[in-house]
Short mmCIF file of C-alpha atoms and ligand atoms in Angstrom, two decimals:
data_model
loop_
_atom_site.label_atom_id
_atom_site.label_comp_id
_atom_site.label_asym_id
_atom_site.label_seq_id
_atom_site.Cartn_x
_atom_site.Cartn_y
_atom_site.Cartn_z
CA UNK A 1 66.50 -29.69 -55.47
CA UNK A 2 66.82 -33.06 -53.97
CA UNK A 3 70.22 -33.66 -52.21
CA UNK A 4 70.71 -37.52 -51.32
CA UNK A 5 72.19 -38.21 -47.78
CA UNK A 6 71.47 -41.88 -47.20
CA UNK A 7 71.95 -45.04 -49.20
CA UNK A 8 70.01 -48.12 -47.88
CA UNK A 9 71.41 -50.30 -50.88
CA UNK A 10 69.74 -52.86 -52.87
CA UNK A 11 66.09 -53.54 -51.51
CA UNK A 12 63.49 -55.52 -52.64
CA UNK A 13 59.55 -55.08 -52.20
CA UNK A 14 59.17 -54.52 -48.55
CA UNK A 15 55.95 -56.68 -48.32
CA UNK A 16 57.02 -59.01 -51.17
CA UNK A 17 57.09 -62.31 -49.04
CA UNK A 18 57.50 -65.11 -51.42
CA UNK A 19 57.74 -68.68 -51.86
CA UNK A 20 61.05 -70.74 -52.79
CA UNK A 21 60.17 -70.92 -56.58
CA UNK A 22 59.61 -67.05 -56.94
CA UNK A 23 63.27 -66.14 -55.57
CA UNK A 24 64.61 -66.13 -59.33
CA UNK A 25 62.38 -63.26 -60.48
CA UNK A 26 62.46 -61.09 -56.94
CA UNK A 27 62.52 -57.51 -58.03
CA UNK A 28 64.93 -55.21 -56.41
CA UNK A 29 65.72 -51.39 -56.41
CA UNK A 30 68.19 -49.08 -55.22
CA UNK A 31 66.83 -47.23 -51.85
CA UNK A 32 68.48 -44.02 -51.79
CA UNK A 33 67.05 -41.06 -49.54
CA UNK A 34 67.24 -37.27 -50.23
CA UNK A 35 66.22 -33.90 -48.57
CA UNK A 36 64.60 -31.51 -50.91
CA UNK A 37 65.97 -28.08 -50.42
CA UNK A 38 62.62 -26.38 -51.79
CA UNK A 39 59.85 -28.01 -49.84
CA UNK A 40 62.16 -29.53 -47.06
CA UNK A 41 60.58 -32.83 -47.72
CA UNK A 42 62.52 -36.31 -46.98
CA UNK A 43 61.96 -38.31 -49.71
CA UNK A 44 63.35 -41.30 -51.97
CA UNK A 45 65.62 -40.76 -54.60
CA UNK A 46 63.59 -43.01 -56.82
CA UNK A 47 59.99 -44.39 -56.63
CA UNK A 48 59.08 -47.91 -57.04
CA UNK A 49 55.76 -48.39 -59.28
CA UNK A 50 52.68 -48.43 -57.10
CA UNK A 51 51.26 -51.57 -58.82
CA UNK A 52 54.21 -53.41 -57.54
CA UNK A 53 53.60 -52.95 -53.95
CA UNK A 54 49.66 -52.37 -53.95
CA UNK A 55 48.10 -55.12 -55.73
CA UNK A 56 45.51 -58.01 -55.24
CA UNK A 57 47.99 -60.11 -53.13
CA UNK A 58 49.10 -57.42 -50.61
CA UNK A 59 49.67 -58.84 -47.28
CA UNK A 60 49.59 -55.93 -44.77
CA UNK A 61 46.42 -56.08 -42.43
CA UNK A 62 46.12 -52.97 -40.17
CA UNK A 63 43.88 -55.14 -37.79
CA UNK A 64 46.22 -57.31 -36.88
CA UNK A 65 47.43 -55.81 -33.58
CA UNK A 66 45.26 -54.86 -30.82
CA UNK A 67 46.91 -51.37 -30.35
CA UNK A 68 45.97 -50.33 -33.86
CA UNK A 69 42.46 -51.66 -33.18
CA UNK A 70 42.12 -49.71 -30.16
CA UNK A 71 43.78 -46.66 -31.74
CA UNK A 72 41.20 -46.45 -34.85
CA UNK A 73 38.31 -47.40 -32.42
CA UNK A 74 39.06 -44.34 -30.17
CA UNK A 75 39.50 -41.78 -33.05
CA UNK A 76 36.58 -43.02 -34.68
CA UNK A 77 34.49 -42.49 -31.26
CA UNK A 78 35.76 -38.81 -31.26
CA UNK A 79 35.16 -38.07 -34.90
CA UNK A 80 31.52 -39.70 -34.39
CA UNK A 81 30.82 -37.29 -31.17
CA UNK A 82 32.54 -34.17 -33.02
CA UNK A 83 31.12 -34.50 -36.59
CA UNK A 84 27.87 -36.48 -36.25
CA UNK A 85 26.38 -37.63 -39.54
CA UNK A 86 29.41 -36.29 -41.57
CA UNK A 87 30.26 -37.79 -45.00
CA UNK A 88 33.48 -39.48 -44.76
CA UNK A 89 35.84 -40.87 -47.14
CA UNK A 90 39.08 -42.89 -46.32
CA UNK A 91 41.97 -43.16 -48.67
CA UNK A 92 43.69 -46.51 -48.00
CA UNK A 93 41.11 -48.29 -46.15
CA UNK A 94 43.12 -51.50 -45.98
CA UNK A 95 41.14 -54.21 -44.36
CA UNK A 96 38.39 -51.78 -42.80
CA UNK A 97 40.03 -51.44 -39.44
CA UNK A 98 39.38 -47.81 -39.37
CA UNK A 99 36.08 -47.50 -41.42
CA UNK A 100 34.16 -50.44 -39.84
CA UNK A 101 33.32 -47.98 -36.95
CA UNK A 102 31.36 -45.72 -39.39
CA UNK A 103 27.95 -45.98 -40.78
CA UNK A 104 28.41 -47.61 -44.54
CA UNK A 105 25.66 -45.30 -45.73
CA UNK A 106 27.73 -41.88 -45.33
CA UNK A 107 31.15 -43.67 -45.92
CA UNK A 108 33.17 -44.50 -48.77
CA UNK A 109 36.40 -46.32 -49.13
CA UNK A 110 39.50 -46.13 -51.57
CA UNK A 111 41.64 -48.86 -51.51
CA UNK A 112 43.95 -50.39 -54.68
CA UNK A 113 44.76 -53.65 -53.13
CA UNK A 114 41.75 -55.65 -54.47
CA UNK A 115 41.66 -58.45 -51.81
CA UNK A 116 41.26 -55.72 -49.23
CA UNK A 117 38.82 -53.70 -51.21
CA UNK A 118 36.86 -56.68 -51.55
CA UNK A 119 36.67 -57.16 -47.86
CA UNK A 120 35.25 -53.69 -47.18
CA UNK A 121 32.86 -53.89 -50.26
CA UNK A 122 31.50 -57.08 -48.53
CA UNK A 123 31.08 -55.16 -45.34
CA UNK A 124 28.86 -52.80 -47.17
CA UNK A 125 30.97 -49.86 -47.70
CA UNK A 126 30.88 -48.74 -51.11
CA UNK A 127 34.81 -49.32 -52.24
CA UNK A 128 36.73 -48.11 -54.89
CA UNK A 129 39.63 -50.34 -55.56
CA UNK A 130 41.87 -47.79 -57.12
CA UNK A 131 44.44 -45.46 -56.53
CA UNK A 132 43.91 -41.99 -55.14
CA UNK A 133 43.90 -39.72 -58.39
CA UNK A 134 42.36 -36.43 -59.25
CA UNK A 135 40.14 -38.34 -61.82
CA UNK A 136 38.94 -40.46 -59.02
CA UNK A 137 38.13 -37.46 -56.78
CA UNK A 138 36.09 -36.02 -59.63
CA UNK A 139 34.38 -39.03 -60.29
CA UNK A 140 33.39 -39.37 -56.64
CA UNK A 141 32.28 -35.90 -56.58
CA UNK A 142 29.96 -36.31 -59.31
CA UNK A 143 28.32 -39.50 -57.75
CA UNK A 144 28.39 -38.88 -53.88
CA UNK A 145 29.23 -35.09 -53.83
CA UNK A 146 31.69 -33.31 -51.57
CA UNK A 147 32.91 -35.02 -48.24
CA UNK A 148 32.98 -33.22 -44.91
CA UNK A 149 36.07 -35.68 -43.49
CA UNK A 150 38.57 -37.18 -45.92
CA UNK A 151 40.88 -39.57 -43.73
CA UNK A 152 44.09 -41.37 -44.43
CA UNK A 153 46.11 -43.38 -41.99
CA UNK A 154 49.42 -44.70 -43.14
CA UNK A 155 48.93 -44.02 -46.94
CA UNK A 156 49.72 -40.65 -47.79
CA UNK A 157 53.53 -40.96 -47.23
CA UNK A 158 53.03 -43.81 -49.61
CA UNK A 159 51.93 -41.65 -52.58
CA UNK A 160 54.88 -40.25 -54.63
CA UNK A 161 52.91 -37.30 -56.29
CA UNK A 162 51.71 -35.26 -53.30
CA UNK A 163 50.82 -32.14 -55.39
CA UNK A 164 48.01 -34.23 -57.31
CA UNK A 165 47.31 -36.03 -53.90
CA UNK A 166 46.52 -32.70 -52.14
CA UNK A 167 45.07 -31.18 -55.24
CA UNK A 168 42.38 -33.83 -55.39
CA UNK A 169 41.67 -33.87 -51.69
CA UNK A 170 40.93 -30.06 -51.98
CA UNK A 171 38.73 -30.80 -54.70
CA UNK A 172 36.36 -33.08 -52.91
CA UNK A 173 36.37 -31.34 -49.52
CA UNK A 174 33.20 -29.60 -48.44
CA UNK A 175 33.73 -25.87 -47.53
CA UNK A 176 34.30 -26.48 -44.20
CA UNK A 177 35.56 -30.09 -44.40
CA UNK A 178 38.58 -31.35 -42.99
CA UNK A 179 41.30 -33.48 -44.02
CA UNK A 180 42.88 -35.70 -41.23
CA UNK A 181 45.71 -37.90 -41.81
CA UNK A 182 48.40 -39.69 -40.00
CA UNK A 183 51.88 -40.92 -41.06
CA UNK A 184 54.96 -41.87 -39.08
CA UNK A 185 56.94 -38.60 -37.81
CA UNK A 186 60.41 -37.32 -39.23
CA UNK A 187 61.17 -35.75 -35.83
CA UNK A 188 60.45 -39.35 -34.11
CA UNK A 189 62.61 -41.16 -36.66
CA UNK A 190 65.59 -38.96 -36.23
CA UNK A 191 65.20 -38.98 -32.23
CA UNK A 192 65.06 -42.77 -32.30
CA UNK A 193 67.56 -43.73 -35.38
CA UNK A 194 64.63 -45.72 -36.57
CA UNK A 195 65.90 -45.92 -40.03
CA UNK A 196 63.84 -48.78 -40.85
CA UNK A 197 60.80 -46.49 -41.34
CA UNK A 198 62.20 -45.89 -44.81
CA UNK A 199 61.26 -48.51 -47.66
CA UNK A 200 59.62 -48.76 -50.85
CA UNK A 201 56.18 -48.00 -49.45
CA UNK A 202 57.32 -44.91 -47.74
CA UNK A 203 58.38 -42.62 -50.42
CA UNK A 204 58.72 -39.78 -47.91
CA UNK A 205 58.87 -39.50 -44.14
CA UNK A 206 56.86 -36.28 -43.00
CA UNK A 207 58.00 -33.44 -41.06
CA UNK A 208 55.15 -30.77 -40.08
CA UNK A 209 57.55 -28.22 -41.96
CA UNK A 210 57.53 -29.83 -45.31
CA UNK A 211 53.78 -30.90 -45.12
CA UNK A 212 52.67 -27.45 -44.41
CA UNK A 213 54.57 -26.26 -47.42
CA UNK A 214 53.45 -28.86 -49.77
CA UNK A 215 49.60 -28.27 -48.58
CA UNK A 216 49.77 -24.67 -48.71
CA UNK A 217 50.68 -24.81 -52.48
CA UNK A 218 47.68 -26.97 -53.18
CA UNK A 219 45.12 -24.73 -51.39
CA UNK A 220 45.28 -26.09 -47.85
CA UNK A 221 46.93 -25.39 -44.62
CA UNK A 222 47.44 -27.33 -41.35
CA UNK A 223 45.26 -26.33 -38.34
CA UNK A 224 46.21 -28.78 -35.66
CA UNK A 225 48.66 -31.31 -35.19
CA UNK A 226 48.35 -34.21 -32.56
CA UNK A 227 51.65 -36.32 -31.55
CA UNK A 228 50.84 -39.95 -31.29
CA UNK A 229 52.75 -42.78 -29.91
CA UNK A 230 51.82 -45.15 -32.79
CA UNK A 231 54.10 -46.88 -35.42
CA UNK A 232 57.11 -45.48 -33.44
CA UNK A 233 55.77 -42.12 -33.09
CA UNK A 234 53.34 -40.63 -35.67
CA UNK A 235 51.66 -37.14 -36.42
CA UNK A 236 48.17 -36.70 -36.88
CA UNK A 237 47.60 -33.86 -39.36
CA UNK A 238 44.50 -31.68 -39.52
CA UNK A 239 44.07 -29.42 -42.64
CA UNK A 240 41.67 -27.26 -44.18
CA UNK A 241 41.16 -24.57 -46.72
CA UNK A 242 43.66 -21.76 -46.47
CA UNK A 243 42.19 -18.88 -44.11
CA UNK A 244 40.84 -21.51 -41.50
CA UNK A 245 41.75 -21.04 -37.78
CA UNK A 246 44.90 -22.44 -36.80
CA UNK A 247 45.70 -23.59 -33.15
CA UNK A 248 49.08 -23.41 -31.31
CA UNK A 249 49.97 -26.95 -32.19
CA UNK A 250 51.12 -26.26 -35.47
CA UNK A 251 53.83 -23.63 -34.40
CA UNK A 252 54.71 -25.59 -31.58
CA UNK A 253 55.47 -28.60 -33.84
CA UNK A 254 57.42 -26.58 -36.58
CA UNK A 255 59.47 -24.86 -33.73
CA UNK A 256 60.61 -28.11 -32.15
CA UNK A 257 61.42 -29.46 -35.54
CA UNK A 258 63.54 -26.34 -36.30
CA UNK A 259 65.47 -27.08 -32.97
CA UNK A 260 66.04 -30.74 -34.28
CA UNK A 261 67.33 -29.17 -37.66
CA UNK A 262 64.82 -30.86 -39.71
CA UNK A 263 65.03 -27.82 -42.37
CA UNK A 264 68.71 -28.43 -42.66
CA UNK A 265 70.23 -30.79 -44.95
CA UNK A 266 73.15 -31.23 -42.67
CA UNK A 267 71.01 -32.94 -39.76
CA UNK A 268 70.32 -35.70 -42.09
CA UNK A 269 74.04 -36.38 -43.07
CA UNK A 270 74.55 -36.73 -39.58
CA UNK A 271 71.49 -39.13 -39.24
CA UNK A 272 73.24 -41.16 -41.91
CA UNK A 273 76.45 -41.85 -40.08
CA UNK A 274 74.13 -42.86 -37.03
CA UNK A 275 72.48 -45.42 -39.25
CA UNK A 276 75.92 -46.93 -40.54
CA UNK A 277 76.69 -47.42 -36.49
CA UNK A 278 73.40 -48.87 -36.03
CA UNK A 279 74.17 -51.43 -38.66
CA UNK A 280 77.59 -52.36 -37.04
CA UNK A 281 76.38 -52.72 -33.71
CA UNK A 282 73.24 -55.02 -35.04
CA UNK A 283 75.48 -57.16 -36.82
CA UNK A 284 78.02 -57.32 -34.05
CA UNK A 285 75.45 -58.47 -31.36
CA UNK A 286 73.95 -61.00 -33.58
CA UNK A 287 77.27 -62.43 -34.79
CA UNK A 288 78.34 -62.71 -30.69
CA UNK A 289 74.95 -64.48 -30.49
CA UNK A 290 75.71 -66.83 -32.95
CA UNK A 291 79.30 -67.33 -31.78
CA UNK A 292 77.58 -68.40 -28.36
CA UNK A 293 75.42 -70.64 -30.16
CA UNK A 294 72.19 -68.77 -29.14
CA UNK A 295 69.10 -69.33 -30.88
CA UNK A 296 67.77 -66.38 -32.24
CA UNK A 297 64.49 -65.63 -34.07
CA UNK A 298 62.82 -62.45 -35.26
CA UNK A 299 59.23 -61.28 -33.77
CA UNK A 300 57.24 -59.76 -36.61
CA UNK A 301 57.54 -59.93 -40.27
CA UNK A 302 57.36 -56.02 -40.92
CA UNK A 303 58.15 -53.96 -43.87
CA UNK A 304 60.59 -52.01 -41.50
CA UNK A 305 62.54 -55.19 -40.79
CA UNK A 306 63.10 -56.00 -44.64
CA UNK A 307 64.87 -52.69 -44.71
CA UNK A 308 67.05 -53.66 -41.52
CA UNK A 309 67.89 -57.20 -42.88
CA UNK A 310 68.65 -56.32 -46.38
CA UNK A 311 70.83 -53.19 -45.52
CA UNK A 312 72.58 -55.20 -42.74
CA UNK A 313 72.63 -58.46 -44.73
CA UNK A 314 71.14 -60.51 -42.17
CA UNK A 315 69.88 -63.78 -43.31
CA UNK A 316 68.73 -67.09 -41.97
CA UNK A 317 72.11 -67.99 -40.60
CA UNK A 318 71.87 -65.00 -38.22
CA UNK A 319 67.99 -65.22 -37.47
CA UNK A 320 66.71 -68.82 -37.65
CA UNK A 321 63.08 -67.93 -38.72
CA UNK A 322 60.53 -65.00 -37.96
CA UNK A 323 57.20 -65.58 -36.31
CA UNK A 324 54.12 -63.42 -37.39
CA UNK A 325 50.46 -63.56 -36.64
CA UNK A 326 49.50 -62.63 -40.48
CA UNK A 327 48.09 -65.48 -42.50
CA UNK A 328 49.12 -63.99 -45.83
CA UNK A 329 52.95 -63.90 -44.60
CA UNK A 330 53.09 -67.36 -43.21
CA UNK A 331 54.79 -70.23 -45.06
CA UNK A 332 56.70 -67.55 -47.09
CA UNK A 333 60.19 -66.44 -47.02
CA UNK A 334 61.37 -62.81 -46.17
CA UNK A 335 62.06 -60.28 -48.91
CA UNK A 336 65.38 -60.35 -50.29
CA UNK A 337 67.07 -62.37 -47.33
CA UNK A 338 64.65 -65.16 -47.46
CA UNK A 339 64.28 -65.86 -43.80
CA UNK A 340 61.38 -68.36 -43.18
CA UNK A 341 58.44 -66.74 -41.81
CA UNK A 342 56.23 -69.00 -39.75
CA UNK A 343 52.97 -68.98 -37.52
CA UNK A 344 53.20 -67.37 -34.13
CA UNK A 345 51.49 -70.37 -32.41
CA UNK A 346 50.82 -68.83 -29.04
CA UNK A 347 53.95 -67.98 -27.35
CA UNK A 348 57.67 -67.79 -28.43
CA UNK A 349 58.91 -71.31 -28.37
CA UNK A 350 60.76 -72.54 -25.49
CA UNK A 351 64.29 -73.41 -27.31
CA UNK A 352 64.49 -69.72 -28.20
CA UNK A 353 67.22 -67.45 -26.58
CA UNK A 354 66.69 -64.10 -28.12
CA UNK A 355 63.96 -62.45 -30.44
CA UNK A 356 64.94 -59.30 -32.57
CA UNK A 357 61.76 -57.22 -32.42
CA UNK A 358 60.77 -56.51 -36.17
CA UNK A 359 57.70 -54.88 -34.78
CA UNK A 360 59.41 -52.77 -32.06
CA UNK A 361 56.73 -50.34 -32.21
CA UNK A 362 54.45 -53.02 -30.58
CA UNK A 363 56.84 -53.79 -27.78
CA UNK A 364 54.22 -53.01 -24.85
CA UNK A 365 51.79 -55.51 -26.69
CA UNK A 366 54.46 -57.95 -26.93
CA UNK A 367 55.82 -58.07 -23.93
CA UNK A 368 52.60 -58.45 -22.23
CA UNK A 369 51.95 -61.63 -24.23
CA UNK A 370 55.56 -63.08 -23.88
CA UNK A 371 55.73 -62.93 -20.23
CA UNK A 372 56.62 -66.82 -19.99
CA UNK A 373 59.36 -65.94 -22.46
CA UNK A 374 60.79 -63.27 -20.47
CA UNK A 375 60.39 -65.21 -17.37
CA UNK A 376 62.60 -67.81 -18.45
CA UNK A 377 65.42 -65.47 -19.32
CA UNK A 378 64.47 -65.07 -22.92
CA UNK A 379 65.47 -61.37 -24.00
CA UNK A 380 64.10 -59.38 -27.20
CA UNK A 381 66.64 -57.16 -29.28
CA UNK A 382 66.09 -54.13 -30.68
CA UNK A 383 67.70 -51.28 -32.72
CA UNK A 384 65.44 -48.61 -31.87
CA UNK A 385 66.84 -46.12 -30.42
CA UNK A 386 70.29 -47.93 -29.94
CA UNK A 387 71.17 -51.75 -30.62
CA UNK A 388 70.61 -53.55 -27.33
CA UNK A 389 68.77 -56.18 -25.48
CA UNK A 390 65.20 -55.00 -24.37
P1 JHZ B 1 53.71 -53.39 -38.25
C1 JHZ B 1 53.09 -51.71 -42.17
O1 JHZ B 1 54.44 -51.37 -41.67
C2 JHZ B 1 53.33 -51.14 -43.62
P2 JHZ B 1 55.14 -52.63 -40.88
C3 JHZ B 1 52.52 -49.79 -44.08
N1 JHZ B 1 53.35 -49.42 -45.10
C4 JHZ B 1 52.68 -48.98 -43.12
O2 JHZ B 1 52.74 -47.67 -43.17
C5 JHZ B 1 52.62 -49.32 -41.58
O3 JHZ B 1 52.65 -50.91 -41.42
C6 JHZ B 1 51.62 -48.70 -40.89
C7 JHZ B 1 53.12 -58.86 -36.59
N2 JHZ B 1 52.75 -58.86 -35.31
O4 JHZ B 1 52.51 -52.84 -38.30
C8 JHZ B 1 51.67 -58.15 -37.55
C9 JHZ B 1 52.86 -60.32 -34.72
O5 JHZ B 1 53.38 -61.23 -35.22
O6 JHZ B 1 54.58 -52.75 -37.32
C10 JHZ B 1 52.43 -57.50 -38.61
O7 JHZ B 1 52.77 -58.17 -39.43
N3 JHZ B 1 52.61 -60.28 -33.17
C11 JHZ B 1 51.14 -49.99 -44.75
O8 JHZ B 1 54.86 -53.78 -41.73
C12 JHZ B 1 53.81 -56.99 -38.06
O9 JHZ B 1 53.96 -57.98 -36.82
C13 JHZ B 1 52.31 -59.29 -32.72
O10 JHZ B 1 52.10 -59.61 -31.24
O11 JHZ B 1 56.50 -52.20 -40.62
C14 JHZ B 1 53.50 -55.60 -37.37
O12 JHZ B 1 53.82 -54.69 -38.65
C15 JHZ B 1 52.02 -57.91 -33.04
C16 JHZ B 1 51.42 -56.80 -32.27
C17 JHZ B 1 52.34 -57.70 -34.54
O13 JHZ B 1 53.88 -52.52 -39.81
#
């Protein structure tokens, strides 16, 4: 039974950056968040159709930050060492930032966004430009056989039907195969009040407790959990067939989550109060900047900032423009609030006083790049974990 605890209001497609002419036909939905008492899963009250988000004009490129390129490079090195010569399949391969590190002969990519599927296909990877389904898993099994590693980064939490997803994974794994996936951690979202992790593409935010419940009813169990710093705190989950050896990290993580109350609806009711307070504080801070005639921009046209700007009602009157390195977002307007997105030339322009960090998860990388801005008194603004200059 789903119990709603948070309403983030009317929201557009988080990565639906658009041109002036498309404003009248922009799609909106109501973003409500609920706790499922049976599985302990935090999930949305309604799900947006996959095709509206993941299509041939999808704009998010995983390879846009050095942090993530390094992250996937280091994981690939480890996997190539621990499981040499394994057959590997990635669900949601995006622009190939992870699979580029593997041998195309033993690697399969699954990516429903045609523009990115084309890129990995051209790099020589057998790419299925489709959503992950049981039917696709069966077809891959018939053609290429079982897989030793099924990997997925920032994708499993994007799929509404987890039972079907996990069943399909289980059916395609070799006997000793491992399913490795990483997604933002619910514990870190609660600790950091980073409610902007919730948007159309994230129908669920995972706890280890909920994932183990869901995997187990589909023949898999968590055997190891690694806590990662990327994307504001993520968990890397290792899952194998039920009956496999489980290490101590699984119970450690579950115990920690029980202490945080992630198995209790009222934890999320309290979180909802903090979300509202965060909204009020951010509006207050930006309004004061405006009163003092400060020039405020945003840094990183993220999916996360779509939630923030639309929930808080922050538009071009408070944030003049957003800079972003992604060519596919530049020259367009941000979803819903229509703040212009421009090229992140080399550095923040010298007329800027403050920059709201849409990409707060890359704060170290960004601060390293923007030493001049900091040296001349420029400040970053973040709402994570509380609204303040950072
Ligand atoms: P970033 C996306 O979320 C969507 P977003 C998706 N649903 C998901 O799960 C996560 O990623 C993983 C830019 N940038 O990674 C690049 C600069 O301009 O936080 C990106 O557009 N300058 C798949 O969109 C954005 O910021 C920089 O120096 O919230 C970062 O987006 C850096 C470092 C980044 O993900």
